[in-house]
PDB file of C-alpha atoms in Angstrom:
ATOM      1  CA  UNK F   1      83.492 148.438  83.129  1.00 63.00           C
ATOM      2  CA  UNK F   2      80.311 146.671  82.016  1.00 71.00           C
ATOM      3  CA  UNK F   3      76.851 147.775  80.938  1.00 83.00           C
ATOM      4  CA  UNK F   4      73.969 145.388  81.538  1.00 86.00           C
ATOM      5  CA  UNK F   5      70.393 146.179  80.541  1.00 89.00           C
ATOM      6  CA  UNK F   6      67.807 144.129  82.432  1.00 90.00           C
ATOM      7  CA  UNK F   7      64.680 143.504  80.370  1.00 90.00           C
ATOM      8  CA  UNK F   8      61.698 142.372  82.441  1.00 87.00           C
ATOM      9  CA  UNK F   9      58.880 140.361  80.852  1.00 86.00           C
ATOM     10  CA  UNK F  10      56.100 140.177  83.442  1.00 82.00           C
ATOM     11  CA  UNK F  11      53.902 138.016  81.231  1.00 82.00           C
ATOM     12  CA  UNK F  12      56.259 135.055  81.670  1.00 82.00           C
ATOM     13  CA  UNK F  13      57.959 136.086  84.932  1.00 82.00           C
ATOM     14  CA  UNK F  14      61.362 136.320  83.268  1.00 86.00           C
ATOM     15  CA  UNK F  15      64.360 138.644  83.048  1.00 89.00           C
ATOM     16  CA  UNK F  16      66.698 138.881  80.067  1.00 90.00           C
ATOM     17  CA  UNK F  17      70.029 140.656  80.406  1.00 88.00           C
ATOM     18  CA  UNK F  18      71.539 142.477  77.431  1.00 90.00           C
ATOM     19  CA  UNK F  19      75.291 142.604  77.939  1.00 85.00           C
ATOM     20  CA  UNK F  20      76.737 145.644  76.137  1.00 85.00           C
ATOM     21  CA  UNK F  21      80.518 145.443  75.842  1.00 77.00           C
ATOM     22  CA  UNK F  22      82.306 148.476  77.248  1.00 74.00           C
ATOM     23  CA  UNK F  23      84.333 148.772  74.026  1.00 73.00           C
ATOM     24  CA  UNK F  24      81.225 148.877  71.819  1.00 77.00           C
ATOM     25  CA  UNK F  25      81.618 151.624  69.244  1.00 69.00           C
ATOM     26  CA  UNK F  26      78.498 153.783  69.200  1.00 69.00           C
ATOM     27  CA  UNK F  27      77.668 155.160  65.786  1.00 59.00           C
ATOM     28  CA  UNK F  28      78.049 158.923  65.572  1.00 48.00           C
ATOM     29  CA  UNK F  29      74.620 159.620  64.131  1.00 35.00           C
ATOM     30  CA  UNK F  30      72.941 157.705  66.959  1.00 47.00           C
ATOM     31  CA  UNK F  31      74.941 159.392  69.686  1.00 44.00           C
ATOM     32  CA  UNK F  32      74.637 162.951  68.438  1.00 43.00           C
ATOM     33  CA  UNK F  33      70.892 162.723  67.838  1.00 43.00           C
ATOM     34  CA  UNK F  34      70.367 162.170  71.575  1.00 47.00           C
ATOM     35  CA  UNK F  35      72.811 164.797  72.788  1.00 48.00           C
ATOM     36  CA  UNK F  36      75.238 162.296  74.332  1.00 47.00           C
ATOM     37  CA  UNK F  37      78.610 163.789  75.225  1.00 47.00           C
ATOM     38  CA  UNK F  38      81.784 161.740  74.980  1.00 45.00           C
ATOM     39  CA  UNK F  39      85.199 162.086  76.513  1.00 40.00           C
ATOM     40  CA  UNK F  40      87.587 163.808  74.083  1.00 38.00           C
ATOM     41  CA  UNK F  41      90.979 162.163  73.697  1.00 40.00           C
ATOM     42  CA  UNK F  42      93.525 162.230  70.890  1.00 35.00           C
ATOM     43  CA  UNK F  43      91.689 165.264  69.502  1.00 38.00           C
ATOM     44  CA  UNK F  44      88.344 163.606  68.842  1.00 40.00           C
ATOM     45  CA  UNK F  45      85.372 162.193  70.752  1.00 43.00           C
ATOM     46  CA  UNK F  46      85.879 158.577  71.844  1.00 48.00           C
ATOM     47  CA  UNK F  47      82.544 156.948  71.055  1.00 60.00           C
ATOM     48  CA  UNK F  48      82.884 153.730  72.987  1.00 64.00           C
ATOM     49  CA  UNK F  49      80.177 152.917  75.516  1.00 66.00           C
ATOM     50  CA  UNK F  50      82.601 153.310  78.401  1.00 65.00           C
ATOM     51  CA  UNK F  51      83.530 156.846  77.380  1.00 69.00           C
ATOM     52  CA  UNK F  52      79.938 158.010  77.749  1.00 72.00           C
ATOM     53  CA  UNK F  53      80.400 157.369  81.473  1.00 76.00           C
ATOM     54  CA  UNK F  54      83.920 158.806  81.543  1.00 74.00           C
ATOM     55  CA  UNK F  55      82.576 162.205  80.535  1.00 73.00           C
ATOM     56  CA  UNK F  56      81.370 163.714  83.797  1.00 75.00           C
ATOM     57  CA  UNK F  57      82.076 163.473  87.498  1.00 81.00           C
ATOM     58  CA  UNK F  58      81.488 159.726  87.734  1.00 77.00           C
ATOM     59  CA  UNK F  59      78.262 160.400  89.598  1.00 88.00           C
ATOM     60  CA  UNK F  60      74.695 161.128  88.423  1.00 89.00           C
ATOM     61  CA  UNK F  61      75.746 163.129  85.356  1.00 85.00           C
ATOM     62  CA  UNK F  62      77.907 160.263  84.074  1.00 85.00           C
ATOM     63  CA  UNK F  63      75.082 157.795  84.688  1.00 88.00           C
ATOM     64  CA  UNK F  64      72.533 159.944  82.869  1.00 88.00           C
ATOM     65  CA  UNK F  65      74.939 160.308  79.957  1.00 83.00           C
ATOM     66  CA  UNK F  66      75.443 156.537  79.801  1.00 84.00           C
ATOM     67  CA  UNK F  67      71.699 155.954  80.070  1.00 87.00           C
ATOM     68  CA  UNK F  68      71.137 158.197  77.046  1.00 85.00           C
ATOM     69  CA  UNK F  69      73.912 156.499  75.067  1.00 83.00           C
ATOM     70  CA  UNK F  70      72.658 152.972  75.751  1.00 86.00           C
ATOM     71  CA  UNK F  71      69.040 153.939  75.090  1.00 88.00           C
ATOM     72  CA  UNK F  72      70.029 155.371  71.739  1.00 84.00           C
ATOM     73  CA  UNK F  73      72.159 152.299  70.970  1.00 85.00           C
ATOM     74  CA  UNK F  74      69.007 150.205  71.525  1.00 88.00           C
ATOM     75  CA  UNK F  75      67.026 152.306  69.041  1.00 86.00           C
ATOM     76  CA  UNK F  76      65.561 154.686  71.602  1.00 87.00           C
ATOM     77  CA  UNK F  77      64.192 152.114  74.037  1.00 90.00           C
ATOM     78  CA  UNK F  78      63.213 153.768  77.330  1.00 91.00           C
ATOM     79  CA  UNK F  79      65.366 152.818  80.311  1.00 92.00           C
ATOM     80  CA  UNK F  80      63.426 153.204  83.558  1.00 92.00           C
ATOM     81  CA  UNK F  81      66.223 153.147  86.141  1.00 92.00           C
ATOM     82  CA  UNK F  82      69.996 153.069  86.341  1.00 93.00           C
ATOM     83  CA  UNK F  83      72.318 151.724  89.006  1.00 92.00           C
ATOM     84  CA  UNK F  84      76.085 152.111  88.789  1.00 91.00           C
ATOM     85  CA  UNK F  85      78.368 150.239  91.149  1.00 90.00           C
ATOM     86  CA  UNK F  86      82.078 150.640  91.710  1.00 89.00           C
ATOM     87  CA  UNK F  87      83.680 147.264  91.091  1.00 87.00           C
ATOM     88  CA  UNK F  88      85.335 147.389  94.516  1.00 90.00           C
ATOM     89  CA  UNK F  89      81.929 146.412  95.914  1.00 93.00           C
ATOM     90  CA  UNK F  90      81.869 143.094  94.061  1.00 93.00           C
ATOM     91  CA  UNK F  91      83.743 141.285  96.820  1.00 94.00           C
ATOM     92  CA  UNK F  92      81.319 142.644  99.424  1.00 95.00           C
ATOM     93  CA  UNK F  93      78.287 141.562  97.397  1.00 93.00           C
ATOM     94  CA  UNK F  94      79.879 138.213  96.629  1.00 96.00           C
ATOM     95  CA  UNK F  95      80.448 137.429 100.302  1.00 96.00           C
ATOM     96  CA  UNK F  96      77.012 138.740 101.289  1.00 95.00           C
ATOM     97  CA  UNK F  97      75.426 135.881  99.314  1.00 95.00           C
ATOM     98  CA  UNK F  98      77.815 133.340 100.804  1.00 95.00           C
ATOM     99  CA  UNK F  99      80.256 133.175  97.902  1.00 96.00           C
ATOM    100  CA  UNK F 100      79.600 132.282  94.282  1.00 96.00           C
ATOM    101  CA  UNK F 101      80.439 128.947  92.695  1.00 96.00           C
ATOM    102  CA  UNK F 102      81.866 129.061  89.169  1.00 95.00           C
ATOM    103  CA  UNK F 103      83.742 126.823  86.777  1.00 95.00           C
ATOM    104  CA  UNK F 104      87.152 128.379  86.136  1.00 93.00           C
ATOM    105  CA  UNK F 105      88.460 127.625  82.641  1.00 91.00           C
ATOM    106  CA  UNK F 106      91.062 130.394  82.245  1.00 91.00           C
ATOM    107  CA  UNK F 107      94.557 130.418  83.728  1.00 90.00           C
ATOM    108  CA  UNK F 108      94.795 133.033  86.519  1.00 92.00           C
ATOM    109  CA  UNK F 109      98.165 131.883  87.842  1.00 91.00           C
ATOM    110  CA  UNK F 110      99.978 135.086  86.830  1.00 93.00           C
ATOM    111  CA  UNK F 111      97.469 137.436  88.491  1.00 93.00           C
ATOM    112  CA  UNK F 112      95.820 135.448  91.300  1.00 93.00           C
ATOM    113  CA  UNK F 113      97.194 131.950  92.040  1.00 93.00           C
ATOM    114  CA  UNK F 114      94.356 131.351  94.521  1.00 96.00           C
ATOM    115  CA  UNK F 115      91.945 131.025  91.580  1.00 93.00           C
ATOM    116  CA  UNK F 116      92.352 127.455  90.393  1.00 92.00           C
ATOM    117  CA  UNK F 117      90.908 125.826  87.278  1.00 93.00           C
ATOM    118  CA  UNK F 118      87.755 123.810  87.841  1.00 93.00           C
ATOM    119  CA  UNK F 119      84.786 124.279  90.148  1.00 95.00           C
ATOM    120  CA  UNK F 120      85.389 126.620  93.065  1.00 95.00           C
ATOM    121  CA  UNK F 121      83.538 129.040  95.333  1.00 97.00           C
ATOM    122  CA  UNK F 122      84.852 132.571  94.872  1.00 97.00           C
ATOM    123  CA  UNK F 123      85.445 134.642  97.993  1.00 96.00           C
ATOM    124  CA  UNK F 124      86.236 138.334  98.430  1.00 93.00           C
ATOM    125  CA  UNK F 125      88.767 139.694  95.952  1.00 94.00           C
ATOM    126  CA  UNK F 126      88.722 136.446  93.993  1.00 96.00           C
ATOM    127  CA  UNK F 127      85.309 137.471  92.678  1.00 96.00           C
ATOM    128  CA  UNK F 128      86.602 140.895  91.661  1.00 94.00           C
ATOM    129  CA  UNK F 129      89.589 139.369  89.869  1.00 94.00           C
ATOM    130  CA  UNK F 130      87.420 136.804  88.118  1.00 94.00           C
ATOM    131  CA  UNK F 131      85.113 139.394  86.526  1.00 90.00           C
ATOM    132  CA  UNK F 132      87.515 142.303  86.153  1.00 88.00           C
ATOM    133  CA  UNK F 133      90.947 141.124  85.046  1.00 88.00           C
ATOM    134  CA  UNK F 134      91.858 140.607  81.419  1.00 83.00           C
ATOM    135  CA  UNK F 135      95.612 141.193  81.113  1.00 86.00           C
ATOM    136  CA  UNK F 136      97.605 137.954  81.581  1.00 87.00           C
ATOM    137  CA  UNK F 137      94.397 135.907  81.854  1.00 87.00           C
ATOM    138  CA  UNK F 138      93.627 133.395  79.101  1.00 73.00           C
ATOM    139  CA  UNK F 139      93.433 134.969  75.631  1.00 73.00           C
ATOM    140  CA  UNK F 140      93.303 138.458  77.226  1.00 68.00           C
ATOM    141  CA  UNK F 141      90.348 139.655  75.090  1.00 73.00           C
ATOM    142  CA  UNK F 142      87.322 141.495  76.416  1.00 72.00           C
ATOM    143  CA  UNK F 143      85.022 138.910  74.852  1.00 74.00           C
ATOM    144  CA  UNK F 144      86.567 136.216  77.081  1.00 82.00           C
ATOM    145  CA  UNK F 145      86.125 138.417  80.136  1.00 82.00           C
ATOM    146  CA  UNK F 146      82.489 138.958  79.165  1.00 81.00           C
ATOM    147  CA  UNK F 147      82.001 135.183  79.096  1.00 86.00           C
ATOM    148  CA  UNK F 148      83.340 134.984  82.664  1.00 90.00           C
ATOM    149  CA  UNK F 149      81.106 137.859  83.709  1.00 86.00           C
ATOM    150  CA  UNK F 150      78.112 136.110  82.181  1.00 85.00           C
ATOM    151  CA  UNK F 151      78.878 132.851  84.010  1.00 91.00           C
ATOM    152  CA  UNK F 152      79.414 134.733  87.263  1.00 93.00           C
ATOM    153  CA  UNK F 153      76.173 136.680  86.898  1.00 88.00           C
ATOM    154  CA  UNK F 154      74.115 133.531  86.388  1.00 88.00           C
ATOM    155  CA  UNK F 155      75.601 131.896  89.494  1.00 93.00           C
ATOM    156  CA  UNK F 156      75.346 135.104  91.523  1.00 93.00           C
ATOM    157  CA  UNK F 157      71.641 135.553  90.709  1.00 89.00           C
ATOM    158  CA  UNK F 158      70.911 132.052  92.026  1.00 89.00           C
ATOM    159  CA  UNK F 159      72.802 132.764  95.244  1.00 93.00           C
ATOM    160  CA  UNK F 160      71.155 136.186  95.596  1.00 91.00           C
ATOM    161  CA  UNK F 161      67.664 134.807  95.164  1.00 88.00           C
ATOM    162  CA  UNK F 162      68.319 132.181  97.834  1.00 90.00           C
ATOM    163  CA  UNK F 163      69.322 134.888 100.301  1.00 92.00           C
ATOM    164  CA  UNK F 164      66.367 137.151  99.413  1.00 89.00           C
ATOM    165  CA  UNK F 165      63.927 134.285  99.919  1.00 86.00           C
ATOM    166  CA  UNK F 166      65.475 133.383 103.278  1.00 89.00           C
ATOM    167  CA  UNK F 167      65.659 136.858 104.802  1.00 87.00           C
ATOM    168  CA  UNK F 168      63.197 139.735 104.489  1.00 83.00           C
ATOM    169  CA  UNK F 169      65.903 142.199 105.577  1.00 88.00           C
ATOM    170  CA  UNK F 170      68.629 140.953 103.225  1.00 90.00           C
ATOM    171  CA  UNK F 171      68.266 143.734 100.646  1.00 88.00           C
ATOM    172  CA  UNK F 172      68.303 146.527 103.244  1.00 90.00           C
ATOM    173  CA  UNK F 173      71.201 144.975 105.167  1.00 91.00           C
ATOM    174  CA  UNK F 174      73.263 144.501 102.019  1.00 92.00           C
ATOM    175  CA  UNK F 175      72.401 147.955 100.704  1.00 91.00           C
ATOM    176  CA  UNK F 176      73.879 149.484 103.853  1.00 91.00           C
ATOM    177  CA  UNK F 177      77.156 147.677 103.153  1.00 93.00           C
ATOM    178  CA  UNK F 178      77.494 148.691  99.510  1.00 92.00           C
ATOM    179  CA  UNK F 179      75.721 152.082  99.389  1.00 92.00           C
ATOM    180  CA  UNK F 180      79.028 154.028  99.441  1.00 93.00           C
ATOM    181  CA  UNK F 181      79.867 152.315  96.139  1.00 93.00           C
ATOM    182  CA  UNK F 182      76.515 152.980  94.404  1.00 93.00           C
ATOM    183  CA  UNK F 183      75.028 155.727  92.272  1.00 93.00           C
ATOM    184  CA  UNK F 184      71.370 155.248  91.312  1.00 93.00           C
ATOM    185  CA  UNK F 185      68.133 157.053  90.601  1.00 92.00           C
ATOM    186  CA  UNK F 186      66.367 154.331  92.649  1.00 89.00           C
ATOM    187  CA  UNK F 187      65.582 154.871  96.309  1.00 89.00           C
ATOM    188  CA  UNK F 188      66.447 152.011  98.639  1.00 87.00           C
ATOM    189  CA  UNK F 189      62.723 151.233  98.952  1.00 89.00           C
ATOM    190  CA  UNK F 190      62.280 151.055  95.174  1.00 89.00           C
ATOM    191  CA  UNK F 191      65.399 148.922  94.838  1.00 87.00           C
ATOM    192  CA  UNK F 192      64.196 146.557  97.552  1.00 86.00           C
ATOM    193  CA  UNK F 193      60.806 146.255  95.856  1.00 86.00           C
ATOM    194  CA  UNK F 194      62.426 145.431  92.517  1.00 86.00           C
ATOM    195  CA  UNK F 195      64.844 142.858  93.951  1.00 84.00           C
ATOM    196  CA  UNK F 196      62.132 141.102  95.942  1.00 81.00           C
ATOM    197  CA  UNK F 197      59.751 141.193  92.996  1.00 81.00           C
ATOM    198  CA  UNK F 198      62.218 139.668  90.572  1.00 82.00           C
ATOM    199  CA  UNK F 199      63.682 137.101  92.968  1.00 79.00           C
ATOM    200  CA  UNK F 200      60.977 134.694  91.810  1.00 81.00           C
ATOM    201  CA  UNK F 201      61.571 135.439  88.134  1.00 85.00           C
ATOM    202  CA  UNK F 202      63.618 133.227  85.855  1.00 82.00           C
ATOM    203  CA  UNK F 203      66.875 134.572  84.428  1.00 83.00           C
ATOM    204  CA  UNK F 204      65.877 133.559  80.923  1.00 85.00           C
ATOM    205  CA  UNK F 205      69.053 134.453  79.066  1.00 85.00           C
ATOM    206  CA  UNK F 206      72.043 136.741  78.901  1.00 85.00           C
ATOM    207  CA  UNK F 207      72.569 137.987  75.364  1.00 87.00           C
ATOM    208  CA  UNK F 208      75.268 140.063  73.718  1.00 86.00           C
ATOM    209  CA  UNK F 209      74.694 142.006  70.499  1.00 87.00           C
ATOM    210  CA  UNK F 210      76.502 140.323  67.612  1.00 87.00           C
ATOM    211  CA  UNK F 211      79.298 142.011  65.716  1.00 85.00           C
ATOM    212  CA  UNK F 212      83.041 142.000  65.254  1.00 84.00           C
ATOM    213  CA  UNK F 213      86.182 143.286  66.939  1.00 78.00           C
ATOM    214  CA  UNK F 214      88.290 145.784  65.010  1.00 79.00           C
ATOM    215  CA  UNK F 215      91.500 147.585  65.836  1.00 75.00           C
ATOM    216  CA  UNK F 216      90.724 151.166  66.833  1.00 69.00           C
ATOM    217  CA  UNK F 217      93.130 154.075  66.990  1.00 69.00           C
ATOM    218  CA  UNK F 218      94.597 152.733  70.213  1.00 67.00           C
ATOM    219  CA  UNK F 219      92.471 149.828  71.483  1.00 67.00           C
ATOM    220  CA  UNK F 220      90.346 147.056  70.039  1.00 69.00           C
ATOM    221  CA  UNK F 221      86.755 148.181  69.476  1.00 74.00           C
ATOM    222  CA  UNK F 222      83.564 146.169  69.054  1.00 79.00           C
ATOM    223  CA  UNK F 223      81.380 147.075  66.078  1.00 82.00           C
ATOM    224  CA  UNK F 224      77.827 145.784  66.284  1.00 84.00           C
ATOM    225  CA  UNK F 225      75.984 144.181  63.380  1.00 88.00           C
ATOM    226  CA  UNK F 226      73.243 146.788  62.916  1.00 86.00           C
ATOM    227  CA  UNK F 227      70.684 144.447  61.331  1.00 90.00           C
ATOM    228  CA  UNK F 228      71.095 141.807  64.017  1.00 92.00           C
ATOM    229  CA  UNK F 229      70.885 144.484  66.705  1.00 90.00           C
ATOM    230  CA  UNK F 230      67.579 145.675  65.238  1.00 91.00           C
ATOM    231  CA  UNK F 231      66.307 142.082  65.276  1.00 92.00           C
ATOM    232  CA  UNK F 232      67.364 141.707  68.914  1.00 92.00           C
ATOM    233  CA  UNK F 233      65.597 144.916  69.949  1.00 92.00           C
ATOM    234  CA  UNK F 234      62.400 143.840  68.191  1.00 92.00           C
ATOM    235  CA  UNK F 235      62.521 140.380  69.802  1.00 91.00           C
ATOM    236  CA  UNK F 236      63.070 141.700  73.333  1.00 90.00           C
ATOM    237  CA  UNK F 237      61.038 144.883  73.428  1.00 89.00           C
ATOM    238  CA  UNK F 238      58.110 144.407  71.073  1.00 85.00           C
ATOM    239  CA  UNK F 239      55.188 141.997  70.828  1.00 79.00           C
ATOM    240  CA  UNK F 240      53.102 141.123  67.802  1.00 74.00           C
ATOM    241  CA  UNK F 241      49.520 142.369  67.929  1.00 68.00           C
TER     242      UNK F 241
END
């Protein structure tokens, strides 16, 4: 489970991705002010980012709930669209762009021996394993998995843009393949317009809010540094007059 917020800066033709860890603990006062509902487990609401999506059917209601939670986490910033994708579609997307080349630094031998250390082009389920697995891979922490996801995203965007620029029908053709795995408030036409529009934009950076990992009641949780988060929001979403 991952939450990525894509911030578009038209003035410099750039996109910045804010990578919100799924185990980010969302402060109670922020969540409740926006009416976000969380999954109740162990007798109390579980206020991690991932649990905002867990509460609901997994469809539009879960997405709207997550959208509210992430917006509130980012100090009320408006989020224009959402798109949720089941991770089973990653292999399909990966192969649609011709595979994705990454530098493997973690040891996957216990979970997928076909993923070797060093430079390699991921195919099919290899891509899913690379971005999804944590147990028995490297140091087994979510922060390490997020680093792999970040590296994969950067390489995938390059491969995606190449395909979009080569084929006018690529977005529609690929959408047909992965639509059973998607939930979005974007129509296919809007999605195609956005992808084609941003294919010429630079992926400026992928940033993660700073903070620290703490042991929660059951799992490790990530607690954001509130002051640094405020600074990040101001830097990305506001301009000086």
